[in-house]
Coordinates of C-alpha atoms in Angstrom, one line a residue:
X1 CA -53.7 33.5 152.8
X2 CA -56.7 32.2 154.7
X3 CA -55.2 30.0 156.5
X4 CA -52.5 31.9 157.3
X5 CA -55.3 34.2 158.9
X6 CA -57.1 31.4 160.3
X7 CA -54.3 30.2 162.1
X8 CA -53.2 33.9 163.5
X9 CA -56.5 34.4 165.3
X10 CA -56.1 31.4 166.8
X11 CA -52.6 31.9 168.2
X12 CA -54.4 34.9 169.5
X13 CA -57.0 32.7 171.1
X14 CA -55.0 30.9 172.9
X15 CA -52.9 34.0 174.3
X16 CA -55.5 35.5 175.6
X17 CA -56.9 32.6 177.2
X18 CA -53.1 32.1 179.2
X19 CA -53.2 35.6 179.6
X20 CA -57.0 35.4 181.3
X21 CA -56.0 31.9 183.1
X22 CA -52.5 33.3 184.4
X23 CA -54.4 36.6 186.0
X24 CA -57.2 34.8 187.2
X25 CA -54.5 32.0 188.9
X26 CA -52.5 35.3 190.9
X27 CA -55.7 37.1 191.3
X28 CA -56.6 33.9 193.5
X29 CA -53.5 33.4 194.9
X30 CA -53.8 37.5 196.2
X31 CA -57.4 37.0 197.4
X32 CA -56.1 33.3 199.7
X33 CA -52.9 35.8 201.0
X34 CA -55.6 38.1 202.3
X35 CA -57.2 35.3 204.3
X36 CA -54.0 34.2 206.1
X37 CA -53.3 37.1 208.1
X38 CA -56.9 37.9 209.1
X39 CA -56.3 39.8 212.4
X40 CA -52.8 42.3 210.7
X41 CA -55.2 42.8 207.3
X42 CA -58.2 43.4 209.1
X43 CA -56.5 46.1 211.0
X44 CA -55.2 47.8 207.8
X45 CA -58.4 47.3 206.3
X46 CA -59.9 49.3 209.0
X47 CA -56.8 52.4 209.2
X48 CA -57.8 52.3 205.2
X49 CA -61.4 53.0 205.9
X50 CA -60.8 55.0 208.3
X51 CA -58.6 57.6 206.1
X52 CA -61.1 57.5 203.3
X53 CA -64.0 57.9 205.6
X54 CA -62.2 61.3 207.4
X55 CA -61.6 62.3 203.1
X56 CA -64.6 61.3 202.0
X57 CA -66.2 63.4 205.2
X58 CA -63.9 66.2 204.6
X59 CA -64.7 66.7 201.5
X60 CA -68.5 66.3 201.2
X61 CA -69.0 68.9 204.1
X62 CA -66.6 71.5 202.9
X63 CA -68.4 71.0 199.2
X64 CA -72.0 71.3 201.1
X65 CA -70.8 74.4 203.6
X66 CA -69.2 76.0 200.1
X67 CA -72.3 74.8 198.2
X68 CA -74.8 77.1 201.1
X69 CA -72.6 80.0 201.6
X70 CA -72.4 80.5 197.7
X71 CA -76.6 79.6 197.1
X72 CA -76.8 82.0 200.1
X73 CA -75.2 84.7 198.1
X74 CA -76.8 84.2 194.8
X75 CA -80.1 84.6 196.9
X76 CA -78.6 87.9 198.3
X77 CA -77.3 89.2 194.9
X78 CA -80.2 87.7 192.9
X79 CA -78.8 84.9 190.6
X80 CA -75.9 83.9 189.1
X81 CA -76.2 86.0 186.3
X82 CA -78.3 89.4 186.8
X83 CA -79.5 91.7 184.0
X84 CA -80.2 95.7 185.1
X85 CA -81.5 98.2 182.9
X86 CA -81.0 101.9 182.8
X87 CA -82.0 104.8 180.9
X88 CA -81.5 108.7 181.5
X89 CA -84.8 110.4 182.7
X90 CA -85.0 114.2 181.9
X91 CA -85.4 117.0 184.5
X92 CA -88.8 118.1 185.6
X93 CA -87.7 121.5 185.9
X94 CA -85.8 123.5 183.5
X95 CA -82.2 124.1 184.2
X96 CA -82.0 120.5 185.7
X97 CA -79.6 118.0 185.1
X98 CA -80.9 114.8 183.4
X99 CA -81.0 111.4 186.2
X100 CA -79.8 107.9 185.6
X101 CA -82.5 105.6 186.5
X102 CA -82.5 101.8 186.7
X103 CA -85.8 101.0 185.0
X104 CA -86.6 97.8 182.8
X105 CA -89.6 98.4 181.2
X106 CA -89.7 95.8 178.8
X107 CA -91.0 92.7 181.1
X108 CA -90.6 90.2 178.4
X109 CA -88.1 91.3 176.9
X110 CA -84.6 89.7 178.3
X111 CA -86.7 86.6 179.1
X112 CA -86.9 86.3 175.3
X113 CA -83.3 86.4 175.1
X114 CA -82.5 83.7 177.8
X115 CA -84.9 81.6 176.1
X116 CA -83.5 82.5 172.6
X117 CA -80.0 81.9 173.8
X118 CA -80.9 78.3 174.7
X119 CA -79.2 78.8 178.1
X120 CA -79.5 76.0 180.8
X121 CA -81.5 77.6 183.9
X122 CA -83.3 76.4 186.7
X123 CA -85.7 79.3 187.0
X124 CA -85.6 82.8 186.5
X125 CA -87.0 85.5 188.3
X126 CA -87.4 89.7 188.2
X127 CA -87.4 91.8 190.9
X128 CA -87.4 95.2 191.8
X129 CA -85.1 97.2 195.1
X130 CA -85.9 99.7 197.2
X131 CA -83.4 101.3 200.3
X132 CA -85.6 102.9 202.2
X133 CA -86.4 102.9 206.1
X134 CA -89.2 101.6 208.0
X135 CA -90.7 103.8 210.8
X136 CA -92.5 102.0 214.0
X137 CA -93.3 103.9 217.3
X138 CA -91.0 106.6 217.0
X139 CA -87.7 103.7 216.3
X140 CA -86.1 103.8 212.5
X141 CA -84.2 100.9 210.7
X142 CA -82.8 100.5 207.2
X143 CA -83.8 98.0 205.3
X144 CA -83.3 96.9 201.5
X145 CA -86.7 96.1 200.1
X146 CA -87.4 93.4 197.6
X147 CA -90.1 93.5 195.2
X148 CA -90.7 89.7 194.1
X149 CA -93.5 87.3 193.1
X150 CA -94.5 86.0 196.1
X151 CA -96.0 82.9 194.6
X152 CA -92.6 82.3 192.9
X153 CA -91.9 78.8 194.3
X154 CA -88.1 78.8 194.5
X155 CA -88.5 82.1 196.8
X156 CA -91.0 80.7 199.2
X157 CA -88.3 77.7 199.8
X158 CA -85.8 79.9 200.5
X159 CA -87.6 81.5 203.4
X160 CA -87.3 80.2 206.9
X161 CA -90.1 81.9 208.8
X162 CA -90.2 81.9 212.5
X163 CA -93.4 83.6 212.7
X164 CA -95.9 84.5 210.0
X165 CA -95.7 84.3 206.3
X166 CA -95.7 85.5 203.0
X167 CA -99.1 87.3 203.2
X168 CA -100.0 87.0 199.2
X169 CA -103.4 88.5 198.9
X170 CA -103.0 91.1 201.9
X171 CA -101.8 95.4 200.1
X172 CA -98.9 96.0 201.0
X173 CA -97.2 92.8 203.0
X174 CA -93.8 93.5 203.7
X175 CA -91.4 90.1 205.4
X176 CA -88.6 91.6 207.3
X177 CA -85.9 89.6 209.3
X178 CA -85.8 88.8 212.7
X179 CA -83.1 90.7 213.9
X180 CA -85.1 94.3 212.3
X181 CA -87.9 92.8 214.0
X182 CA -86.5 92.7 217.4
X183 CA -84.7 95.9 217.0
X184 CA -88.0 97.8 216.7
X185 CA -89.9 95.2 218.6
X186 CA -92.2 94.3 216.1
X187 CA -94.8 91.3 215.2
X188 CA -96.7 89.8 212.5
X189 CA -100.1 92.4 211.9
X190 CA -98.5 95.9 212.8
X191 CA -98.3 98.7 210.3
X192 CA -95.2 100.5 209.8
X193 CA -94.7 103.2 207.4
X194 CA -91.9 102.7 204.7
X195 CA -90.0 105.9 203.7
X196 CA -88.6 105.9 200.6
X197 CA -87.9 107.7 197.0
X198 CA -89.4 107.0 194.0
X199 CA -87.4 105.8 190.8
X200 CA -87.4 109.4 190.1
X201 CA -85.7 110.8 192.7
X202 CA -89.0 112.0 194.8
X203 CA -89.5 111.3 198.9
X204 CA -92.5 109.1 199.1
X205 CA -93.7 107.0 201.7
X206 CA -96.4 104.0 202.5
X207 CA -97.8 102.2 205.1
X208 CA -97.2 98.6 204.8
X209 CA -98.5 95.5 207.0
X210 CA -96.0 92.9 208.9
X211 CA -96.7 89.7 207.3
X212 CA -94.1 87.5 208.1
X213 CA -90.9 87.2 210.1
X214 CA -87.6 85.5 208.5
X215 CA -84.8 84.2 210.3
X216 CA -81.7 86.1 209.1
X217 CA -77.7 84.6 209.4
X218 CA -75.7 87.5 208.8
X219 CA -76.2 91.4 209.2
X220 CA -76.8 91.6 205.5
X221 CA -79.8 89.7 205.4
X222 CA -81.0 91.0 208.4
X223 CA -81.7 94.3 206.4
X224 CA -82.8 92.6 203.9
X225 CA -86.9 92.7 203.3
X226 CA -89.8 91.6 200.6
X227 CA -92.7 93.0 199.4
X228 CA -95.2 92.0 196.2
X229 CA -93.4 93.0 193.6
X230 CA -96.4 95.3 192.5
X231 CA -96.8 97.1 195.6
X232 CA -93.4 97.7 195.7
X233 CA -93.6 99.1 192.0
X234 CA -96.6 101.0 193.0
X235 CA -94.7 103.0 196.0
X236 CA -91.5 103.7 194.1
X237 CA -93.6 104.7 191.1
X238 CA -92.4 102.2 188.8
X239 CA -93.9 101.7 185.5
X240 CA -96.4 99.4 185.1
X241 CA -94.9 95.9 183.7
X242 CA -91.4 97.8 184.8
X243 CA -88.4 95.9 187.3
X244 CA -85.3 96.8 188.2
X245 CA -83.4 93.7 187.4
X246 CA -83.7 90.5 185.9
X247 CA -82.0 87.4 187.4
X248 CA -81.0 84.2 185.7
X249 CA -80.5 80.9 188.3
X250 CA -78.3 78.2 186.2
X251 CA -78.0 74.4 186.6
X252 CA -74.4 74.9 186.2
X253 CA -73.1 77.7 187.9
X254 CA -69.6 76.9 186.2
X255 CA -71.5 78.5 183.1
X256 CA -71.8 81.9 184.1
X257 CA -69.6 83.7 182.5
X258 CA -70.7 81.4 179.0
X259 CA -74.2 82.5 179.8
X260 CA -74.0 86.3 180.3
X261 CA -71.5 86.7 177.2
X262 CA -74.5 84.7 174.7
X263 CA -77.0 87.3 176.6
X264 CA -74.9 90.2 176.1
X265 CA -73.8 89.3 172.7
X266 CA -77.9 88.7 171.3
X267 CA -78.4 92.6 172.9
X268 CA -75.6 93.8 170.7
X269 CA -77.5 92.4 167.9
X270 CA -80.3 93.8 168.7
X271 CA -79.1 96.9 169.3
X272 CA -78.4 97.2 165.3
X273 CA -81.8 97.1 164.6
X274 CA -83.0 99.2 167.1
X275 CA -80.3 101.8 168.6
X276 CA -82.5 101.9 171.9
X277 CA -81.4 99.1 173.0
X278 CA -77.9 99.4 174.4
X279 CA -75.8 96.9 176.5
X280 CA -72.6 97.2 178.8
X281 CA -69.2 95.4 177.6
X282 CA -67.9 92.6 179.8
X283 CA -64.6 92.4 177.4
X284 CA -63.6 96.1 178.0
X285 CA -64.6 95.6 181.7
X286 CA -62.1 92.7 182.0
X287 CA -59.1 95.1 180.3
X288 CA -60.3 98.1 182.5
X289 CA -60.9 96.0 185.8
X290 CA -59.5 92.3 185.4
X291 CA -59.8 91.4 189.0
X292 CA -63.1 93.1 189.8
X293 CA -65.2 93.1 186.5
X294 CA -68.5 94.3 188.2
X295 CA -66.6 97.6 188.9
X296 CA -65.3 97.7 185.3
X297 CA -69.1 97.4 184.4
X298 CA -70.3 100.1 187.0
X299 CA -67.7 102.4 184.9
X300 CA -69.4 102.0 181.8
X301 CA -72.9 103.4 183.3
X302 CA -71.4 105.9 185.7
X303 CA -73.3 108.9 185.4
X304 CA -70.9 111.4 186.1
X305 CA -68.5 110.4 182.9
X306 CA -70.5 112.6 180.4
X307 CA -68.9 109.6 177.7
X308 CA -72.0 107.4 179.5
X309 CA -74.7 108.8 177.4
X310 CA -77.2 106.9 175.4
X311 CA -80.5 107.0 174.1
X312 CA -83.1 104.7 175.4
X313 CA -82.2 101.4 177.9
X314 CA -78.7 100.4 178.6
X315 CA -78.8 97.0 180.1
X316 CA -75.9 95.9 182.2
X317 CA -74.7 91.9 182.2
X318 CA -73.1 90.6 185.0
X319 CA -72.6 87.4 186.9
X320 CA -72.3 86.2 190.3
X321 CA -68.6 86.1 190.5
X322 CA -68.2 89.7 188.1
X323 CA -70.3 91.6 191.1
X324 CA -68.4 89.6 193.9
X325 CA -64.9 87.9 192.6
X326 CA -64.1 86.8 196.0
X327 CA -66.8 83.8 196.3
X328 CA -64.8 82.2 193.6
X329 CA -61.6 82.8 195.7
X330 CA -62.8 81.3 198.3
X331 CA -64.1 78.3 196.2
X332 CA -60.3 77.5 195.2
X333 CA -59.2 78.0 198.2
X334 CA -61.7 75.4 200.5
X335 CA -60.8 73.2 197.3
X336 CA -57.1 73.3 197.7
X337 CA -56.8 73.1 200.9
X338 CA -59.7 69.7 200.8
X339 CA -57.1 68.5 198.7
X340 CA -54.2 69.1 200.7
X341 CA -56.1 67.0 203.7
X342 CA -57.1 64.4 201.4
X343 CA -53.4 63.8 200.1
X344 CA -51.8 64.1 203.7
X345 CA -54.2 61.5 205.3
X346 CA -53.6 59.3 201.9
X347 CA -49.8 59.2 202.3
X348 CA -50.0 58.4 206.0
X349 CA -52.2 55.5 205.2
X350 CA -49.6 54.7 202.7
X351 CA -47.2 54.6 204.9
X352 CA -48.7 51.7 206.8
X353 CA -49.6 49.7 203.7
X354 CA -45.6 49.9 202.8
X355 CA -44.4 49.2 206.2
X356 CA -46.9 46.0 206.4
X357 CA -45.7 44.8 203.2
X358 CA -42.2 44.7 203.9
X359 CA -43.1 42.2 207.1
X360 CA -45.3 40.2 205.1
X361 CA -42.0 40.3 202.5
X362 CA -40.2 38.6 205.1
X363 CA -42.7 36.1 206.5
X364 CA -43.0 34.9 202.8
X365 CA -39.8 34.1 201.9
X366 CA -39.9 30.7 201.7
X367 CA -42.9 30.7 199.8
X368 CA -42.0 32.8 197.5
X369 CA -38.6 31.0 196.9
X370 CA -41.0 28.0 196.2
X371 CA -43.3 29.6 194.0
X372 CA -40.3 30.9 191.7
X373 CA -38.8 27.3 191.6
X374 CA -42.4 25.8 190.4
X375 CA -41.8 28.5 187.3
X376 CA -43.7 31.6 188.6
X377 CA -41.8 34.4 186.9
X378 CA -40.8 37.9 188.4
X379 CA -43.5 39.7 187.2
X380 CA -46.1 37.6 188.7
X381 CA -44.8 37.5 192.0
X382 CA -45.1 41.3 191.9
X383 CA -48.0 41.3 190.3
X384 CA -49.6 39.0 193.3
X385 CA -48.1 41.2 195.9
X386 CA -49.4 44.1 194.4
X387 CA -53.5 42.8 193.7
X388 CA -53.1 41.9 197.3
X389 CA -52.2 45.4 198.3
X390 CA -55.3 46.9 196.2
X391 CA -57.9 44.9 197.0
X392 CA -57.4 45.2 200.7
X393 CA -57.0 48.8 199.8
X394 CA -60.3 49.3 198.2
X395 CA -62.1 46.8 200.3
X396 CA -61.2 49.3 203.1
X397 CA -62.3 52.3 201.2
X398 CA -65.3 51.3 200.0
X399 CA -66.1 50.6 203.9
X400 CA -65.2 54.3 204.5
X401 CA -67.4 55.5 202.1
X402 CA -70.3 53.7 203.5
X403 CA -69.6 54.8 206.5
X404 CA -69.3 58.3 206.1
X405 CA -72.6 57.8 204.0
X406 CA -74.0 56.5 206.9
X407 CA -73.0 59.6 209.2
X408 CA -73.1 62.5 206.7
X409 CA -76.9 61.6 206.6
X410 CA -77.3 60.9 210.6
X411 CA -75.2 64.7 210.6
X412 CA -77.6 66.2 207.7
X413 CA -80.7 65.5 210.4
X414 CA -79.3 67.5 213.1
X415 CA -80.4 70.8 213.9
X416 CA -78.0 73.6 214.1
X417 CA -79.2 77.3 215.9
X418 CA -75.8 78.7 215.6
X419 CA -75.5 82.0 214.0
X420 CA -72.2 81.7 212.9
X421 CA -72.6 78.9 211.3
X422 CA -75.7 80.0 210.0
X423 CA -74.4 80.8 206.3
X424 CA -72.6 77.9 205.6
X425 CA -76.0 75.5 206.8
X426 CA -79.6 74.6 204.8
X427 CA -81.8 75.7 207.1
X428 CA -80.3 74.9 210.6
X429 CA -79.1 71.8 208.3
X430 CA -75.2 71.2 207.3
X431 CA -75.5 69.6 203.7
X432 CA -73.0 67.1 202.3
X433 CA -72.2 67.1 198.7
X434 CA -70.2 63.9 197.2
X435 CA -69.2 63.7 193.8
X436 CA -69.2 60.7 191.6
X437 CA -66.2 62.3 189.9
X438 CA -64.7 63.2 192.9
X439 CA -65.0 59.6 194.4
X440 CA -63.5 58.4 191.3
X441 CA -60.7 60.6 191.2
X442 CA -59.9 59.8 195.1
X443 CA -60.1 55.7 194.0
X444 CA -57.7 55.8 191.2
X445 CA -55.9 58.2 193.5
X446 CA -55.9 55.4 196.2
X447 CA -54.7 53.1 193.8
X448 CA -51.8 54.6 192.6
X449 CA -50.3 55.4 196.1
X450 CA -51.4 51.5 197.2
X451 CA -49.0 50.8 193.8
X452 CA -46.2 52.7 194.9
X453 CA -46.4 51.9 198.6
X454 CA -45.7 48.3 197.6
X455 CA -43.7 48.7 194.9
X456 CA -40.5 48.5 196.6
X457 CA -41.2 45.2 198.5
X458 CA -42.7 43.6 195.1
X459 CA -39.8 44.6 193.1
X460 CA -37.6 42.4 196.0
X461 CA -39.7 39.9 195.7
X462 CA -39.4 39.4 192.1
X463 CA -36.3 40.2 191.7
X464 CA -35.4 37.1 194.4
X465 CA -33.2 34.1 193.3
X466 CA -35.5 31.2 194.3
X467 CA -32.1 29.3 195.6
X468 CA -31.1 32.0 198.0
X469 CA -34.8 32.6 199.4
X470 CA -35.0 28.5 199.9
X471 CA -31.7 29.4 201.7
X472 CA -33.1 31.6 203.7
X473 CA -33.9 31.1 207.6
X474 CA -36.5 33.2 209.4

């Protein structure tokens, strides 16, 4: 029995060494056929690169421009997953209707839960918002006020000032954007007043100090302000420790909707020990509104459905993508259509790989009617033609992807002042964004087509009679 063993592990040995020796011996023979033909492979090599340098351009910028508009947004909305609360406040006169509030006054509270639910983040942050108007030599302008830490790192990197800055230490700084600023013809230092109401419903206003000037890309953020986030409280007559919202910024933004169900689903717990706490349903949003959950979740806390009542806070749970559905619409669609470019410019480089081959076919048809009479089989005369075809193939990618390497980072350094552009750049800045998986995915893509582009001509080849290609007169 042992030696039966014994002497199967050697018959093994010795087919894997022919089977190492036999691919190492066309391996060889493909790498010398590349040599012959310097000036015809060099220019496929260079079409090759080419085609996965345009790809590999293609697809970086379109993931970088997709990458800004969408970091852009969450900036806007304030994360990629964003926790409110509300509770009913009751009249101050009698006879008055009771007021739906968004108040969190609970500062520890949901960052207990993120940290309890073990979710991946980057940072986290709470704010509080204001609409209001600020008032400046008799002009008016609406602006959306946000209370934030203004030693919060992640914010301050986010701004691009052109004049000024975030004034931490001064009462009452307020940033506004450059297009406010030139409406009302304003500059760091002057005092405008800030009209307002109070989270209770009450007019109130404040003077407030021009500390810094942003530069805004789009009429959204051009409304957009920010204030301490404890002045801010302090003029809308928020509680102290109090927000309005609390906003989560993931690693993974593919985990949203993962990360806001564990954060909804640990309030729900909570809320059977303690029937103050409340919390919206994303499930019943999704029945109610299945294209546009936010709105299924504004349902649930609308004030004027007398079902919406509750005792204490009510938090609401949403992401990114519940509040606006269409960023991820647009995600599949710059995708789809990268993809569409990347397999158009693939096939026409196939196209010249197959048509090469078949002239190469035909110069070698001697030679190949010699190698079959010296014993090569078939299958290795296709094999041969085909390691020729895919090393040439990702000799001339790998070139293209150095190359655009080389250029997406020459690109990266180049200023931009172009407003419409503006949301889709990194401060004046186009970003690239190259995925190892994408890479691989485009490589083994590459070398599938290279297989089938050559397939016919190395299925002739093997399938020649070595007497009729010796025949054979070119």
């Amino acid at each position: 029995m042992k030696s039966i063993f014994l002497s199967l592990v050697q018959s093994l040995k010795l087919r894997l060494r022919h089977l190492v020796l036999r691919y190492k011996r066309i391996f060889s023979l493909a790498m010398k056929n590349l040599t012959r033909n310097k000036r015809r492979n060099a220019i496929l090599a260079v079409a090759i690169a080419f085609g996965f340098f345009v790809v590999t351009l293609i697809d970086g910028l379109t993931n970088g421009m997709v990458g800004n508009l969408e970091n852009q947004i969450t900036q806007l909305v304030g994360g990629n997953v964003i926790a409110q609360g509300l509770e009913w406040v009751n009249p101050e006169t009698p006879g008055g209707k009771a007021r739906l509030v968004n108040i969190v006054r609970d500062r520890d509270y949901i960052r207990s839960v993120v940290d309890d639910c073990g979710i991946d983040y980057d940072y986290y942050s709470c704010f509080t918002a204001s609409s209001g108007q600020i008032i400046f030599n008799g002009k008016k302008s609406i602006i959306q006020l946000y209370g934030r830490d203004m030693e919060e790192k992640h914010l301050l990197e986010s701004f691009q000032f052109t004049s000024g800055g975030a004034g931490i230490g001064t009462e009452n700084a307020l940033i506004i954007s450059d297009k406010t600023a030139e409406a009302m013809n304003l500059q760091v230092g002057d005092i405008v007043i800030y009209s307002t109401t109070t989270v209770y419903g009450q007019n109130t206003f404040a003077d407030m100090t021009v500390s810094g000037i942003l530069k805004s890309n789009s009429f959204i953020n051009s409304m957009q302000a920010y204030a301490d986030i404890e002045d801010v409280n302090r003029i809308i007559e928020m509680p102290e420790g109090g927000y309005s919202m609390f906003s989560v910024y993931l690693r993974n933004k593919q985990q949203q909707t993962r990360a806001a169900d564990k954060i909804e689903e640990r309030i729900r717990a909570d809320h059977e020990t303690n029937p103050e706490i409340n919390v919206t349903s994303r499930a019943e949003a999704m029945r109610t509104n299945p294209t546009n959950i936010g709105r299924g979740i504004e349902k649930q806390v609308d004030p004027k459905n007398p079902e919406n009542e509750w005792k204490g806070v009510k938090y609401g749970v949403e992401t990114l993508y519940d509040e606006l559905p269409q960023i991820k619409t647009v995600l599949n669609i710059v995708h789809a259509i990268t993809m569409t470019i990347l397999l158009v410019i693939l096939l026409i480089v196939m196209v010249g790989v197959s048509n090469t081959y078949r002239m190469v076919l035909y110069e070698r048809i001697r030679e190949i009617g010699t190698m079959r009479s010296l014993g090569m089989t078939g299958k290795d005369t296709r094999r041969v033609f085909t390691n020729e075809a895919i090393v040439l193939c990702i000799i001339g990618a790998l070139a293209g992807l150095l190359l655009a390497i080389v250029v997406m980072a020459v690109v990266h350094c180049i200023y931009i002042d172009n407003d419409s552009l503006s949301f889709f750049l990194d401060k004046g800045h186009f970003s690239f964004r190259v995925s190892l998986l994408s890479v691989f995915f485009q490589y083994v893509l590459l070398i599938v087509l290279t297989t089938l582009a050559v397939r016919g001509s190395a299925t002739k080849a093997a399938r020649m009679s070595p007497a009729e290609a010796l025949r054979m007169v070119k």
